[in-house]
Amino acid sequence: MDRLTNTVRPYAWGSTTAIAHLVGAEPTGEPQAEMWMGAHPGAPSGTGRGPLNEVIDADPERELGAAAVARFGPRLPFLLKLLAAGAPLSLQVHPDLRQAQEGYAAEERAGVPIDAPHRNYKDANHKPELICALTEFDGLCGFRTPEDAARLLEGLGVDSLKPYADLLRAHPEEAALREVLTAVLGADPAEMAHTVTEATAAAQRLGGDYAPYAGIAHHYPGDPGVIAAMLLNFVRLQPGEALFLGAGVPHAYLDGLGVEIMANSDNVLRCGLTPKHVDVPELLRIVRFEATDPGVLRPEASPDGEEVYDTPIDEFRLSRFVLPASSGRHDLTAPTPQILLCTAGTVRAGELELTPGQSAFVPAGEKAEVSGTGTIFRATVVA
């Protein structure tokens, strides 16, 4: 079992306090957005044996187990993060596996550099993800029904939004959502900026259901993504609740601290709320234009105390143990690779003592017992 040293990403949207408070450190005043735990080559975790990606590369079957290698290849198929949003992330969507493979191959054939700002596909993998709230956590997830979205837009009383509301009511669901998102993202920038300014003022005045969009607009004034965001469901997670985000589902995280796990990919198509590249035609090809219930997940408890967040993805499996002082030892030994992350209290994992924000990598088949008083998240795969 290896204690991990992890990189904190200082993205501009990151909270300046959340991760520092969790780990018991003084805030630096700089944003701390994500702490990465895993073997992603962009920021692999460190171990006493070297960077985790190099440790795995040296002997994949020993570290990952034969079944995981046979199913997912000789690499850790998930990336675990602490995510701390102090401002809204970009409104985005992820491709499914076939779309990612086709998009990556097309950009490779076209000779688009992998680090080009306009490149859409950094790899050939899909990026389903799960976010589990550690604090109250706000986000946007999936489309509202066209009727709900039309009512929300009309309630602002902004004349230039009326055509969008009319479109939402004039067509069947898929066509209505597609036409309106296309119109919003394709609108004249100056006219849209004026619309967003008027909508922001109205949202600030009305509050209530409009308050989240006033907050988004504060960070992204004039951005068409503010209007696009109103087409989506607003969700507020309580600690311990989670959201699963599959392919084609538009979403954005707005505020809060959580544990995030995803397939090991960096493929993102953006809709707005970002200065980065927005490829509207490719985005519209990937988005699933259907109204969805966000589907807030609560963990399912098993007799041994493990609480599992059930998802339809095999590249990752996330669970947690909330350990009271009298819980004794829990055997987590498994034939698959694991990362253990402490988020509260003090937990002993094998010979390692983990406090909030500390983590460990457990190679496949390695004996892993946990005890103590606190909360530990367990990330592994289904193989």
Tab-separated table of C-alpha atoms in Angstrom:
chain	number	residue	atom	x	y	z
A	1	MET	CA	0.000	0.000	0.000
A	2	ASP	CA	1.400	3.393	-1.022
A	3	ARG	CA	0.695	6.757	0.579
A	4	LEU	CA	-0.024	9.188	-2.264
A	5	THR	CA	1.268	12.700	-2.751
A	6	ASN	CA	-1.136	14.573	-4.990
A	7	THR	CA	-1.134	17.652	-7.190
A	8	VAL	CA	-3.599	20.469	-6.539
A	9	ARG	CA	-4.736	22.242	-9.713
A	10	PRO	CA	-5.080	26.043	-9.337
A	11	TYR	CA	-7.840	26.601	-11.915
A	12	ALA	CA	-9.403	30.065	-11.723
A	13	TRP	CA	-12.828	28.715	-10.679
A	14	GLY	CA	-11.426	26.944	-7.636
A	15	SER	CA	-12.285	27.789	-4.055
A	16	THR	CA	-9.580	29.613	-2.100
A	17	THR	CA	-10.563	27.927	1.173
A	18	ALA	CA	-12.402	24.576	0.788
A	19	ILE	CA	-9.486	22.181	0.231
A	20	ALA	CA	-7.293	24.033	2.725
A	21	HIS	CA	-9.984	23.781	5.394
A	22	LEU	CA	-10.489	20.070	4.697
A	23	VAL	CA	-6.799	19.245	5.116
A	24	GLY	CA	-6.327	21.635	8.048
A	25	ALA	CA	-4.001	24.064	6.272
A	26	GLU	CA	-3.961	27.831	6.055
A	27	PRO	CA	-5.453	29.110	2.792
A	28	THR	CA	-2.858	30.558	0.440
A	29	GLY	CA	-5.245	33.105	-1.081
A	30	GLU	CA	-4.916	31.351	-4.450
A	31	PRO	CA	-7.662	29.161	-5.973
A	32	GLN	CA	-7.349	25.419	-5.307
A	33	ALA	CA	-9.747	23.703	-7.680
A	34	GLU	CA	-8.896	19.997	-7.893
A	35	MET	CA	-6.657	17.524	-6.101
A	36	TRP	CA	-5.909	14.651	-8.486
A	37	MET	CA	-5.430	11.089	-7.224
A	38	GLY	CA	-4.453	8.519	-9.797
A	39	ALA	CA	-2.143	7.804	-12.706
A	40	HIS	CA	-3.262	10.429	-15.232
A	41	PRO	CA	-0.065	11.502	-17.058
A	42	GLY	CA	-1.049	15.169	-16.660
A	43	ALA	CA	-0.543	15.001	-12.883
A	44	PRO	CA	0.204	11.488	-11.622
A	45	SER	CA	0.188	10.891	-7.880
A	46	GLY	CA	3.534	10.264	-6.246
A	47	THR	CA	4.349	7.112	-4.284
A	48	GLY	CA	7.411	5.908	-2.396
A	49	ARG	CA	8.186	3.907	-5.532
A	50	GLY	CA	7.915	6.802	-7.995
A	51	PRO	CA	5.053	8.380	-9.962
A	52	LEU	CA	2.019	6.077	-9.915
A	53	ASN	CA	1.749	5.916	-13.714
A	54	GLU	CA	5.353	4.696	-13.936
A	55	VAL	CA	4.797	2.183	-11.133
A	56	ILE	CA	1.827	0.752	-13.043
A	57	ASP	CA	3.657	0.814	-16.389
A	58	ALA	CA	6.491	-1.262	-14.875
A	59	ASP	CA	4.179	-4.154	-13.924
A	60	PRO	CA	0.508	-3.605	-14.862
A	61	GLU	CA	-0.759	-7.046	-13.848
A	62	ARG	CA	0.809	-6.874	-10.405
A	63	GLU	CA	-0.553	-3.388	-9.686
A	64	LEU	CA	-3.948	-3.613	-11.418
A	65	GLY	CA	-4.694	-7.333	-11.443
A	66	ALA	CA	-5.024	-9.607	-14.464
A	67	ALA	CA	-8.806	-9.125	-14.784
A	68	ALA	CA	-8.594	-5.318	-14.826
A	69	VAL	CA	-5.771	-5.355	-17.376
A	70	ALA	CA	-7.695	-7.770	-19.598
A	71	ARG	CA	-10.791	-5.579	-19.479
A	72	PHE	CA	-9.414	-2.022	-19.468
A	73	GLY	CA	-5.820	-2.315	-20.654
A	74	PRO	CA	-2.560	-1.730	-18.756
A	75	ARG	CA	-3.568	1.550	-17.094
A	76	LEU	CA	-5.624	2.698	-14.136
A	77	PRO	CA	-9.035	3.298	-15.752
A	78	PHE	CA	-10.276	5.968	-13.335
A	79	LEU	CA	-9.195	9.295	-11.896
A	80	LEU	CA	-10.264	10.355	-8.384
A	81	LYS	CA	-10.430	14.007	-7.360
A	82	LEU	CA	-11.310	16.386	-4.606
A	83	LEU	CA	-13.177	19.140	-6.460
A	84	ALA	CA	-13.698	22.558	-4.864
A	85	ALA	CA	-15.793	24.993	-6.907
A	86	GLY	CA	-15.735	28.614	-5.806
A	87	ALA	CA	-17.177	29.806	-9.127
A	88	PRO	CA	-19.130	28.034	-11.895
A	89	LEU	CA	-17.251	25.617	-14.115
A	90	SER	CA	-17.874	25.672	-17.857
A	91	LEU	CA	-21.198	24.377	-19.137
A	92	GLN	CA	-20.096	21.140	-20.801
A	93	VAL	CA	-20.881	17.707	-22.162
A	94	HIS	CA	-18.831	14.540	-22.667
A	95	PRO	CA	-18.872	12.106	-25.631
A	96	ASP	CA	-19.694	8.419	-25.459
A	97	LEU	CA	-16.957	5.907	-26.240
A	98	ARG	CA	-17.726	5.611	-29.966
A	99	GLN	CA	-17.909	9.396	-30.396
A	100	ALA	CA	-14.620	9.842	-28.541
A	101	GLN	CA	-12.866	7.230	-30.666
A	102	GLU	CA	-14.188	8.726	-33.901
A	103	GLY	CA	-13.486	12.323	-32.857
A	104	TYR	CA	-9.965	11.527	-31.685
A	105	ALA	CA	-9.149	9.612	-34.878
A	106	ALA	CA	-10.493	12.440	-37.067
A	107	GLU	CA	-8.399	15.088	-35.315
A	108	GLU	CA	-5.337	12.852	-35.479
A	109	ARG	CA	-5.839	12.407	-39.243
A	110	ALA	CA	-6.267	16.160	-39.612
A	111	GLY	CA	-2.981	16.760	-37.807
A	112	VAL	CA	-4.494	18.910	-35.037
A	113	PRO	CA	-1.831	19.197	-32.298
A	114	ILE	CA	-2.892	17.493	-29.077
A	115	ASP	CA	-2.316	20.731	-27.133
A	116	ALA	CA	-4.054	23.016	-29.667
A	117	PRO	CA	-6.632	25.293	-27.982
A	118	HIS	CA	-9.257	24.301	-30.557
A	119	ARG	CA	-8.700	20.547	-30.166
A	120	ASN	CA	-11.832	18.775	-28.859
A	121	TYR	CA	-10.586	15.227	-28.243
A	122	LYS	CA	-7.473	14.758	-26.112
A	123	ASP	CA	-7.841	10.962	-26.088
A	124	ALA	CA	-10.056	8.178	-27.442
A	125	ASN	CA	-11.946	7.471	-24.213
A	126	HIS	CA	-15.328	8.457	-22.829
A	127	LYS	CA	-15.643	10.453	-19.590
A	128	PRO	CA	-18.622	9.437	-17.474
A	129	GLU	CA	-18.292	10.910	-13.999
A	130	LEU	CA	-19.778	10.909	-10.514
A	131	ILE	CA	-19.683	13.787	-8.031
A	132	CYS	CA	-20.408	13.122	-4.341
A	133	ALA	CA	-20.984	16.168	-2.135
A	134	LEU	CA	-18.902	16.711	0.996
A	135	THR	CA	-20.582	20.073	1.617
A	136	GLU	CA	-23.793	21.506	0.210
A	137	PHE	CA	-23.070	21.402	-3.522
A	138	ASP	CA	-24.833	23.254	-6.345
A	139	GLY	CA	-24.863	22.184	-9.973
A	140	LEU	CA	-26.761	22.024	-13.245
A	141	CYS	CA	-27.594	18.631	-14.728
A	142	GLY	CA	-29.630	17.694	-17.808
A	143	PHE	CA	-32.364	19.556	-19.642
A	144	ARG	CA	-35.579	20.800	-18.076
A	145	THR	CA	-38.751	19.984	-19.985
A	146	PRO	CA	-39.303	22.558	-22.754
A	147	GLU	CA	-42.405	23.838	-20.930
A	148	ASP	CA	-40.492	24.380	-17.666
A	149	ALA	CA	-37.668	26.119	-19.512
A	150	ALA	CA	-40.159	28.341	-21.386
A	151	ARG	CA	-41.848	29.374	-18.120
A	152	LEU	CA	-38.492	30.189	-16.523
A	153	LEU	CA	-37.424	32.373	-19.461
A	154	GLU	CA	-40.787	34.143	-19.661
A	155	GLY	CA	-40.763	34.882	-15.950
A	156	LEU	CA	-37.790	37.197	-16.410
A	157	GLY	CA	-39.922	39.593	-18.464
A	158	VAL	CA	-37.170	40.203	-21.034
A	159	ASP	CA	-38.612	40.816	-24.509
A	160	SER	CA	-35.643	39.316	-26.366
A	161	LEU	CA	-36.144	35.985	-24.583
A	162	LYS	CA	-39.721	35.577	-25.803
A	163	PRO	CA	-38.730	34.038	-29.179
A	164	TYR	CA	-36.836	31.298	-27.315
A	165	ALA	CA	-39.854	30.560	-25.128
A	166	ASP	CA	-42.040	30.423	-28.248
A	167	LEU	CA	-39.627	27.967	-29.910
A	168	LEU	CA	-39.668	25.750	-26.831
A	169	ARG	CA	-43.445	25.473	-27.089
A	170	ALA	CA	-43.638	25.137	-30.885
A	171	HIS	CA	-41.871	21.792	-31.406
A	172	PRO	CA	-41.545	18.301	-29.912
A	173	GLU	CA	-39.072	17.989	-27.053
A	174	GLU	CA	-35.894	17.017	-28.906
A	175	ALA	CA	-36.372	19.552	-31.719
A	176	ALA	CA	-37.369	22.321	-29.279
A	177	LEU	CA	-34.305	21.896	-27.062
A	178	ARG	CA	-31.972	21.575	-30.060
A	179	GLU	CA	-33.343	24.670	-31.803
A	180	VAL	CA	-33.170	26.865	-28.738
A	181	LEU	CA	-29.653	25.841	-27.700
A	182	THR	CA	-28.510	26.307	-31.314
A	183	ALA	CA	-30.140	29.749	-31.458
A	184	VAL	CA	-28.640	30.872	-28.136
A	185	LEU	CA	-25.101	29.791	-29.028
A	186	GLY	CA	-25.384	31.158	-32.578
A	187	ALA	CA	-26.864	34.552	-31.692
A	188	ASP	CA	-25.117	37.821	-32.521
A	189	PRO	CA	-22.626	38.313	-29.642
A	190	ALA	CA	-23.519	41.958	-29.016
A	191	GLU	CA	-27.257	41.282	-29.031
A	192	MET	CA	-26.834	38.245	-26.774
A	193	ALA	CA	-24.661	40.208	-24.342
A	194	HIS	CA	-27.443	42.797	-24.061
A	195	THR	CA	-30.022	40.039	-23.495
A	196	VAL	CA	-27.871	38.472	-20.792
A	197	THR	CA	-27.433	41.848	-19.071
A	198	GLU	CA	-31.192	42.375	-18.979
A	199	ALA	CA	-31.819	38.803	-17.839
A	200	THR	CA	-29.217	39.171	-15.090
A	201	ALA	CA	-30.831	42.313	-13.720
A	202	ALA	CA	-34.219	40.584	-13.698
A	203	ALA	CA	-32.799	37.455	-12.005
A	204	GLN	CA	-31.185	39.578	-9.295
A	205	ARG	CA	-34.464	41.406	-8.706
A	206	LEU	CA	-36.610	38.248	-8.633
A	207	GLY	CA	-34.329	35.961	-6.588
A	208	GLY	CA	-35.756	32.554	-5.646
A	209	ASP	CA	-35.446	30.127	-8.551
A	210	TYR	CA	-33.560	32.795	-10.493
A	211	ALA	CA	-30.840	33.376	-7.874
A	212	PRO	CA	-28.453	30.682	-9.209
A	213	TYR	CA	-28.461	32.274	-12.674
A	214	ALA	CA	-27.774	35.736	-11.240
A	215	GLY	CA	-24.781	34.155	-9.509
A	216	ILE	CA	-23.574	32.536	-12.740
A	217	ALA	CA	-23.905	35.840	-14.603
A	218	HIS	CA	-21.862	37.602	-11.921
A	219	HIS	CA	-18.894	35.439	-12.933
A	220	TYR	CA	-19.624	35.393	-16.687
A	221	PRO	CA	-21.293	38.716	-17.626
A	222	GLY	CA	-22.723	38.721	-21.132
A	223	ASP	CA	-21.933	35.033	-21.740
A	224	PRO	CA	-24.595	33.154	-23.781
A	225	GLY	CA	-23.996	30.247	-21.409
A	226	VAL	CA	-26.061	32.140	-18.824
A	227	ILE	CA	-29.167	31.683	-20.993
A	228	ALA	CA	-28.182	28.138	-21.959
A	229	ALA	CA	-27.888	27.343	-18.241
A	230	MET	CA	-31.557	28.228	-17.767
A	231	LEU	CA	-32.480	25.287	-19.985
A	232	LEU	CA	-30.975	22.913	-17.401
A	233	ASN	CA	-32.118	21.522	-14.071
A	234	PHE	CA	-30.681	23.231	-11.009
A	235	VAL	CA	-29.642	20.714	-8.334
A	236	ARG	CA	-28.531	21.262	-4.735
A	237	LEU	CA	-26.859	18.203	-3.220
A	238	GLN	CA	-26.629	17.671	0.512
A	239	PRO	CA	-23.479	16.041	1.960
A	240	GLY	CA	-23.384	12.368	0.983
A	241	GLU	CA	-25.633	12.812	-2.058
A	242	ALA	CA	-24.252	12.365	-5.570
A	243	LEU	CA	-24.905	12.923	-9.269
A	244	PHE	CA	-23.947	10.590	-12.096
A	245	LEU	CA	-23.217	12.335	-15.396
A	246	GLY	CA	-23.313	10.126	-18.464
A	247	ALA	CA	-22.450	10.843	-22.081
A	248	GLY	CA	-24.327	13.627	-23.829
A	249	VAL	CA	-25.785	15.168	-20.649
A	250	PRO	CA	-25.063	18.917	-20.383
A	251	HIS	CA	-23.950	19.944	-16.914
A	252	ALA	CA	-21.949	22.388	-14.832
A	253	TYR	CA	-20.758	22.503	-11.235
A	254	LEU	CA	-21.456	25.813	-9.538
A	255	ASP	CA	-20.306	25.798	-5.924
A	256	GLY	CA	-19.202	23.378	-3.221
A	257	LEU	CA	-16.703	20.670	-2.262
A	258	GLY	CA	-17.033	17.084	-3.419
A	259	VAL	CA	-15.319	13.815	-4.272
A	260	GLU	CA	-15.348	13.242	-8.028
A	261	ILE	CA	-14.506	10.075	-9.915
A	262	MET	CA	-14.408	9.636	-13.677
A	263	ALA	CA	-13.130	7.443	-16.455
A	264	ASN	CA	-9.532	8.415	-17.171
A	265	SER	CA	-10.210	10.933	-19.954
A	266	ASP	CA	-10.001	14.662	-20.662
A	267	ASN	CA	-12.623	14.963	-23.432
A	268	VAL	CA	-14.879	18.002	-22.937
A	269	LEU	CA	-17.190	19.841	-25.353
A	270	ARG	CA	-18.102	23.250	-23.933
A	271	CYS	CA	-21.387	25.164	-24.274
A	272	GLY	CA	-20.403	28.384	-22.516
A	273	LEU	CA	-19.323	29.960	-19.218
A	274	THR	CA	-15.738	29.757	-20.365
A	275	PRO	CA	-13.091	31.712	-22.303
A	276	LYS	CA	-12.021	28.391	-23.873
A	277	HIS	CA	-12.901	27.060	-27.323
A	278	VAL	CA	-16.595	26.354	-28.016
A	279	ASP	CA	-17.122	24.164	-31.091
A	280	VAL	CA	-20.871	24.591	-31.615
A	281	PRO	CA	-21.365	22.080	-34.478
A	282	GLU	CA	-19.481	19.317	-32.659
A	283	LEU	CA	-21.217	20.149	-29.397
A	284	LEU	CA	-24.645	19.855	-31.036
A	285	ARG	CA	-23.637	16.456	-32.444
A	286	ILE	CA	-22.761	15.156	-28.968
A	287	VAL	CA	-25.569	16.590	-26.804
A	288	ARG	CA	-28.567	14.377	-26.043
A	289	PHE	CA	-31.568	16.638	-26.459
A	290	GLU	CA	-33.945	15.071	-23.971
A	291	ALA	CA	-35.421	16.282	-20.720
A	292	THR	CA	-34.097	14.278	-17.780
A	293	ASP	CA	-34.521	14.014	-14.056
A	294	PRO	CA	-31.103	14.752	-12.484
A	295	GLY	CA	-31.428	11.524	-10.497
A	296	VAL	CA	-29.805	12.393	-7.167
A	297	LEU	CA	-27.999	9.291	-5.868
A	298	ARG	CA	-27.866	8.213	-2.251
A	299	PRO	CA	-25.527	5.409	-1.235
A	300	GLU	CA	-26.832	1.885	-0.743
A	301	ALA	CA	-25.590	0.369	2.510
A	302	SER	CA	-24.360	-3.225	2.667
A	303	PRO	CA	-24.171	-5.381	5.827
A	304	ASP	CA	-20.424	-4.756	6.232
A	305	GLY	CA	-20.927	-0.978	6.414
A	306	GLU	CA	-19.848	-0.163	2.867
A	307	GLU	CA	-22.115	2.442	1.230
A	308	VAL	CA	-22.026	2.109	-2.574
A	309	TYR	CA	-22.948	4.724	-5.185
A	310	ASP	CA	-24.488	2.593	-7.911
A	311	THR	CA	-23.660	3.617	-11.504
A	312	PRO	CA	-23.838	1.830	-14.898
A	313	ILE	CA	-20.086	2.239	-15.440
A	314	ASP	CA	-17.429	-0.444	-14.914
A	315	GLU	CA	-14.339	1.808	-15.168
A	316	PHE	CA	-15.048	3.054	-11.668
A	317	ARG	CA	-16.916	2.106	-8.513
A	318	LEU	CA	-17.172	4.590	-5.643
A	319	SER	CA	-18.195	3.765	-2.096
A	320	ARG	CA	-17.593	5.076	1.392
A	321	PHE	CA	-17.301	3.862	4.962
A	322	VAL	CA	-18.478	6.097	7.783
A	323	LEU	CA	-16.639	4.552	10.709
A	324	PRO	CA	-17.787	4.990	14.306
A	325	ALA	CA	-15.264	4.426	17.079
A	326	SER	CA	-16.668	0.948	17.780
A	327	SER	CA	-16.690	-0.283	14.183
A	328	GLY	CA	-13.596	-2.458	14.435
A	329	ARG	CA	-11.667	-3.464	11.331
A	330	HIS	CA	-13.065	-3.691	7.800
A	331	ASP	CA	-11.320	-5.901	5.257
A	332	LEU	CA	-11.165	-4.127	1.877
A	333	THR	CA	-8.811	-6.594	0.186
A	334	ALA	CA	-9.845	-6.947	-3.468
A	335	PRO	CA	-8.501	-8.375	-6.760
A	336	THR	CA	-8.735	-4.899	-8.299
A	337	PRO	CA	-6.705	-1.690	-7.757
A	338	GLN	CA	-8.013	0.746	-5.150
A	339	ILE	CA	-7.499	4.315	-4.002
A	340	LEU	CA	-8.600	5.111	-0.453
A	341	LEU	CA	-9.319	8.756	0.461
A	342	CYS	CA	-10.004	10.016	3.981
A	343	THR	CA	-12.389	12.984	4.197
A	344	ALA	CA	-13.092	13.131	7.953
A	345	GLY	CA	-11.565	11.952	11.215
A	346	THR	CA	-8.548	9.656	11.370
A	347	VAL	CA	-8.582	6.318	9.575
A	348	ARG	CA	-5.935	3.627	9.645
A	349	ALA	CA	-5.425	1.836	6.337
A	350	GLY	CA	-2.981	-1.011	6.734
A	351	GLU	CA	0.115	0.587	8.262
A	352	LEU	CA	-0.848	4.081	7.120
A	353	GLU	CA	-2.703	6.683	9.159
A	354	LEU	CA	-4.879	8.870	6.933
A	355	THR	CA	-6.345	12.238	7.909
A	356	PRO	CA	-8.664	14.419	5.781
A	357	GLY	CA	-7.316	14.888	2.268
A	358	GLN	CA	-4.793	12.048	2.554
A	359	SER	CA	-5.006	9.002	0.311
A	360	ALA	CA	-3.413	5.660	-0.479
A	361	PHE	CA	-3.089	3.364	-3.492
A	362	VAL	CA	-3.721	-0.330	-2.856
A	363	PRO	CA	-2.430	-2.690	-5.577
A	364	ALA	CA	-4.707	-5.521	-6.670
A	365	GLY	CA	-4.750	-8.363	-4.155
A	366	GLU	CA	-2.855	-6.380	-1.526
A	367	LYS	CA	-4.226	-6.860	2.002
A	368	ALA	CA	-6.214	-3.758	2.985
A	369	GLU	CA	-7.874	-3.319	6.360
A	370	VAL	CA	-9.290	-0.025	7.605
A	371	SER	CA	-10.243	1.065	11.106
A	372	GLY	CA	-10.584	4.227	13.142
A	373	THR	CA	-13.160	6.963	13.464
A	374	GLY	CA	-13.985	8.939	10.336
A	375	THR	CA	-15.009	8.700	6.691
A	376	ILE	CA	-13.064	6.977	3.945
A	377	PHE	CA	-13.976	6.793	0.260
A	378	ARG	CA	-13.008	3.705	-1.723
A	379	ALA	CA	-12.427	3.979	-5.488
A	380	THR	CA	-11.959	0.841	-7.568
A	381	VAL	CA	-13.236	-0.835	-10.765
A	382	VAL	CA	-15.724	-3.533	-11.718
A	383	ALA	CA	-13.717	-6.278	-13.400
